[in-house]
mmCIF file of C-alpha atoms and ligand atoms in Angstrom:
data_model
loop_
_atom_site.group_PDB
_atom_site.id
_atom_site.type_symbol
_atom_site.label_atom_id
_atom_site.label_comp_id
_atom_site.label_asym_id
_atom_site.label_seq_id
_atom_site.Cartn_x
_atom_site.Cartn_y
_atom_site.Cartn_z
ATOM 1 C CA UNK S 1 72.267 103.414 139.410
ATOM 2 C CA UNK S 2 68.737 103.744 140.742
ATOM 3 C CA UNK S 3 67.426 100.655 142.521
ATOM 4 C CA UNK S 4 64.303 99.401 140.680
ATOM 5 C CA UNK S 5 62.793 98.262 144.004
ATOM 6 C CA UNK S 6 63.202 101.169 146.416
ATOM 7 C CA UNK S 7 64.451 103.987 144.214
ATOM 8 C CA UNK S 8 67.657 104.509 146.189
ATOM 9 C CA UNK S 9 70.605 105.788 144.139
ATOM 10 C CA UNK S 10 73.335 104.034 146.047
ATOM 11 C CA UNK S 11 74.438 100.575 144.959
ATOM 12 C CA UNK S 12 77.528 98.438 144.837
ATOM 13 C CA UNK S 13 78.712 96.321 141.931
ATOM 14 C CA UNK S 14 79.115 92.677 142.925
ATOM 15 C CA UNK S 15 80.007 91.179 139.541
ATOM 16 C CA UNK S 16 81.155 92.519 136.171
ATOM 17 C CA UNK S 17 81.178 90.459 133.042
ATOM 18 C CA UNK S 18 82.011 91.335 129.458
ATOM 19 C CA UNK S 19 79.548 89.612 127.172
ATOM 20 C CA UNK S 20 80.696 87.235 124.472
ATOM 21 C CA UNK S 21 80.852 89.701 121.590
ATOM 22 C CA UNK S 22 82.873 92.061 123.757
ATOM 23 C CA UNK S 23 80.677 95.046 123.006
ATOM 24 C CA UNK S 24 78.702 95.200 126.236
ATOM 25 C CA UNK S 25 79.206 94.733 129.932
ATOM 26 C CA UNK S 26 76.795 93.114 132.359
ATOM 27 C CA UNK S 27 76.952 94.184 135.999
ATOM 28 C CA UNK S 28 75.265 92.571 138.956
ATOM 29 C CA UNK S 29 74.437 95.264 141.475
ATOM 30 C CA UNK S 30 73.208 95.286 145.013
ATOM 31 C CA UNK S 31 71.206 98.118 146.496
ATOM 32 C CA UNK S 32 72.873 99.494 149.594
ATOM 33 C CA UNK S 33 69.504 100.553 151.041
ATOM 34 C CA UNK S 34 67.246 97.498 150.618
ATOM 35 C CA UNK S 35 69.713 94.801 149.557
ATOM 36 C CA UNK S 36 67.866 93.943 146.345
ATOM 37 C CA UNK S 37 69.969 92.632 143.496
ATOM 38 C CA UNK S 38 69.541 93.709 139.914
ATOM 39 C CA UNK S 39 71.424 93.629 136.627
ATOM 40 C CA UNK S 40 72.549 96.456 134.383
ATOM 41 C CA UNK S 41 73.801 96.301 130.829
ATOM 42 C CA UNK S 42 76.146 98.890 129.425
ATOM 43 C CA UNK S 43 77.261 99.213 125.890
ATOM 44 C CA UNK S 44 80.991 99.655 125.443
ATOM 45 C CA UNK S 45 81.451 102.601 123.188
ATOM 46 C CA UNK S 46 82.964 101.710 119.873
ATOM 47 C CA UNK S 47 85.993 103.959 119.758
ATOM 48 C CA UNK S 48 87.333 104.557 116.268
ATOM 49 C CA UNK S 49 90.801 103.302 115.428
ATOM 50 C CA UNK S 50 93.155 106.294 115.451
ATOM 51 C CA UNK S 51 96.182 106.614 113.228
ATOM 52 C CA UNK S 52 99.261 108.312 114.642
ATOM 53 C CA UNK S 53 100.983 110.099 111.817
ATOM 54 C CA UNK S 54 104.684 110.697 111.398
ATOM 55 C CA UNK S 55 104.393 114.248 112.760
ATOM 56 C CA UNK S 56 102.551 112.973 115.842
ATOM 57 C CA UNK S 57 99.111 114.135 114.829
ATOM 58 C CA UNK S 58 96.199 111.720 115.106
ATOM 59 C CA UNK S 59 93.346 111.075 112.730
ATOM 60 C CA UNK S 60 90.683 108.381 112.463
ATOM 61 C CA UNK S 61 91.599 105.357 110.340
ATOM 62 C CA UNK S 62 90.574 106.149 106.774
ATOM 63 C CA UNK S 63 89.853 103.114 104.619
ATOM 64 C CA UNK S 64 89.743 105.303 101.514
ATOM 65 C CA UNK S 65 93.378 106.242 101.967
ATOM 66 C CA UNK S 66 94.352 102.584 101.897
ATOM 67 C CA UNK S 67 92.138 102.054 98.845
ATOM 68 C CA UNK S 68 93.793 104.934 96.988
ATOM 69 C CA UNK S 69 97.314 103.773 97.792
ATOM 70 C CA UNK S 70 96.541 100.252 96.690
ATOM 71 C CA UNK S 71 94.722 101.267 93.525
ATOM 72 C CA UNK S 72 97.709 103.332 92.495
ATOM 73 C CA UNK S 73 100.061 100.425 93.110
ATOM 74 C CA UNK S 74 97.810 97.949 91.276
ATOM 75 C CA UNK S 75 97.168 100.133 88.238
ATOM 76 C CA UNK S 76 97.167 97.995 85.063
ATOM 77 C CA UNK S 77 98.250 94.951 87.043
ATOM 78 C CA UNK S 78 96.442 91.632 86.488
ATOM 79 C CA UNK S 79 94.655 91.768 89.845
ATOM 80 C CA UNK S 80 90.867 91.593 89.955
ATOM 81 C CA UNK S 81 88.666 94.185 91.645
ATOM 82 C CA UNK S 82 87.640 91.508 94.114
ATOM 83 C CA UNK S 83 91.200 90.607 95.038
ATOM 84 C CA UNK S 84 92.008 94.253 95.496
ATOM 85 C CA UNK S 85 88.959 94.702 97.729
ATOM 86 C CA UNK S 86 89.885 91.640 99.782
ATOM 87 C CA UNK S 87 93.328 93.094 100.149
ATOM 88 C CA UNK S 88 91.934 96.307 101.613
ATOM 89 C CA UNK S 89 89.688 94.310 103.964
ATOM 90 C CA UNK S 90 92.651 92.270 105.077
ATOM 91 C CA UNK S 91 94.718 95.380 105.786
ATOM 92 C CA UNK S 92 91.828 96.967 107.653
ATOM 93 C CA UNK S 93 91.362 93.839 109.791
ATOM 94 C CA UNK S 94 95.045 93.518 110.532
ATOM 95 C CA UNK S 95 95.223 97.209 111.473
ATOM 96 C CA UNK S 96 92.284 96.819 113.848
ATOM 97 C CA UNK S 97 93.900 93.766 115.380
ATOM 98 C CA UNK S 98 97.228 95.480 115.820
ATOM 99 C CA UNK S 99 95.604 98.511 117.450
ATOM 100 C CA UNK S 100 93.185 96.467 119.491
ATOM 101 C CA UNK S 101 94.238 97.376 123.015
ATOM 102 C CA UNK S 102 95.064 101.058 122.567
ATOM 103 C CA UNK S 103 92.754 101.736 119.591
ATOM 104 C CA UNK S 104 95.784 103.367 117.996
ATOM 105 C CA UNK S 105 98.137 102.394 115.206
ATOM 106 C CA UNK S 106 101.023 104.291 113.654
ATOM 107 C CA UNK S 107 100.871 105.203 109.983
ATOM 108 C CA UNK S 108 104.166 103.379 109.480
ATOM 109 C CA UNK S 109 102.644 100.167 110.879
ATOM 110 C CA UNK S 110 99.846 100.504 108.346
ATOM 111 C CA UNK S 111 102.428 101.069 105.615
ATOM 112 C CA UNK S 112 104.172 97.853 106.584
ATOM 113 C CA UNK S 113 100.880 95.948 106.522
ATOM 114 C CA UNK S 114 100.164 97.293 103.046
ATOM 115 C CA UNK S 115 103.633 96.248 101.871
ATOM 116 C CA UNK S 116 103.317 92.789 103.323
ATOM 117 C CA UNK S 117 99.914 92.175 101.766
ATOM 118 C CA UNK S 118 100.837 93.654 98.394
ATOM 119 C CA UNK S 119 103.885 91.446 98.305
ATOM 120 C CA UNK S 120 101.682 88.376 98.617
ATOM 121 C CA UNK S 121 99.417 89.394 95.758
ATOM 122 C CA UNK S 122 101.635 91.179 93.218
ATOM 123 C CA UNK S 123 105.386 91.781 93.350
ATOM 124 C CA UNK S 124 105.342 94.680 90.888
ATOM 125 C CA UNK S 125 102.655 96.470 92.871
ATOM 126 C CA UNK S 126 104.687 95.851 95.973
ATOM 127 C CA UNK S 127 107.757 97.526 94.467
ATOM 128 C CA UNK S 128 105.664 100.443 93.228
ATOM 129 C CA UNK S 129 104.200 101.030 96.656
ATOM 130 C CA UNK S 130 107.536 100.543 98.371
ATOM 131 C CA UNK S 131 109.261 103.072 96.127
ATOM 132 C CA UNK S 132 106.724 105.735 97.071
ATOM 133 C CA UNK S 133 106.365 104.726 100.682
ATOM 134 C CA UNK S 134 110.029 104.328 101.487
ATOM 135 C CA UNK S 135 111.151 107.299 99.378
ATOM 136 C CA UNK S 136 114.136 105.574 97.787
ATOM 137 C CA UNK S 137 116.962 108.042 97.367
ATOM 138 C CA UNK S 138 119.013 106.071 94.880
ATOM 139 C CA UNK S 139 118.968 102.840 92.849
ATOM 140 C CA UNK S 140 121.050 101.007 95.436
ATOM 141 C CA UNK S 141 118.314 101.326 98.026
ATOM 142 C CA UNK S 142 115.876 99.961 95.511
ATOM 143 C CA UNK S 143 118.005 96.906 94.832
ATOM 144 C CA UNK S 144 118.491 96.449 98.551
ATOM 145 C CA UNK S 145 114.726 96.481 99.046
ATOM 146 C CA UNK S 146 114.215 93.784 96.448
ATOM 147 C CA UNK S 147 116.878 91.666 98.076
ATOM 148 C CA UNK S 148 115.279 92.095 101.491
ATOM 149 C CA UNK S 149 111.871 91.281 100.084
ATOM 150 C CA UNK S 150 113.088 87.990 98.726
ATOM 151 C CA UNK S 151 114.054 86.933 102.211
ATOM 152 C CA UNK S 152 111.854 88.300 104.941
ATOM 153 C CA UNK S 153 108.253 87.947 103.838
ATOM 154 C CA UNK S 154 108.790 84.514 102.322
ATOM 155 C CA UNK S 155 110.047 83.010 105.529
ATOM 156 C CA UNK S 156 107.246 84.624 107.495
ATOM 157 C CA UNK S 157 104.471 83.286 105.340
ATOM 158 C CA UNK S 158 105.638 79.831 104.435
HETATM 159 ZN ZN1 ZN X 201 66.822 99.274 146.928
#
């Protein structure tokens, strides 16, 4: 970085700090030529959250896909538009949190988040989504899923 005092291009970084919101970095620099100290600010690029699909391909997180899946599951269920929107927000937030360090999340992780959140809001919608998502092969698997559901999520959220 060019020294604002002498115009020399050579400097060393003496301190690096990520600012509170986490979206920019402040660096204290020292000019190698004249010894002047100055500060630079750099914006951390906002990388999109990538979804790793079952076949290994990657695509940017698509909120609309979550919306469509949830709308289908909630069709004709007594769940308000607002609740359904909050649900999508919640899933989006949880996905971002889960993929925070790598900026990546698998599509199956998203599926699990959808299941978990649907379960909390409407059990019928949950079963509808699960039957599509998990591709039940026979009625036994379906019954098994309901049995599992009665255990796992309850204990996690109580
Ligand atoms: Zn200088």
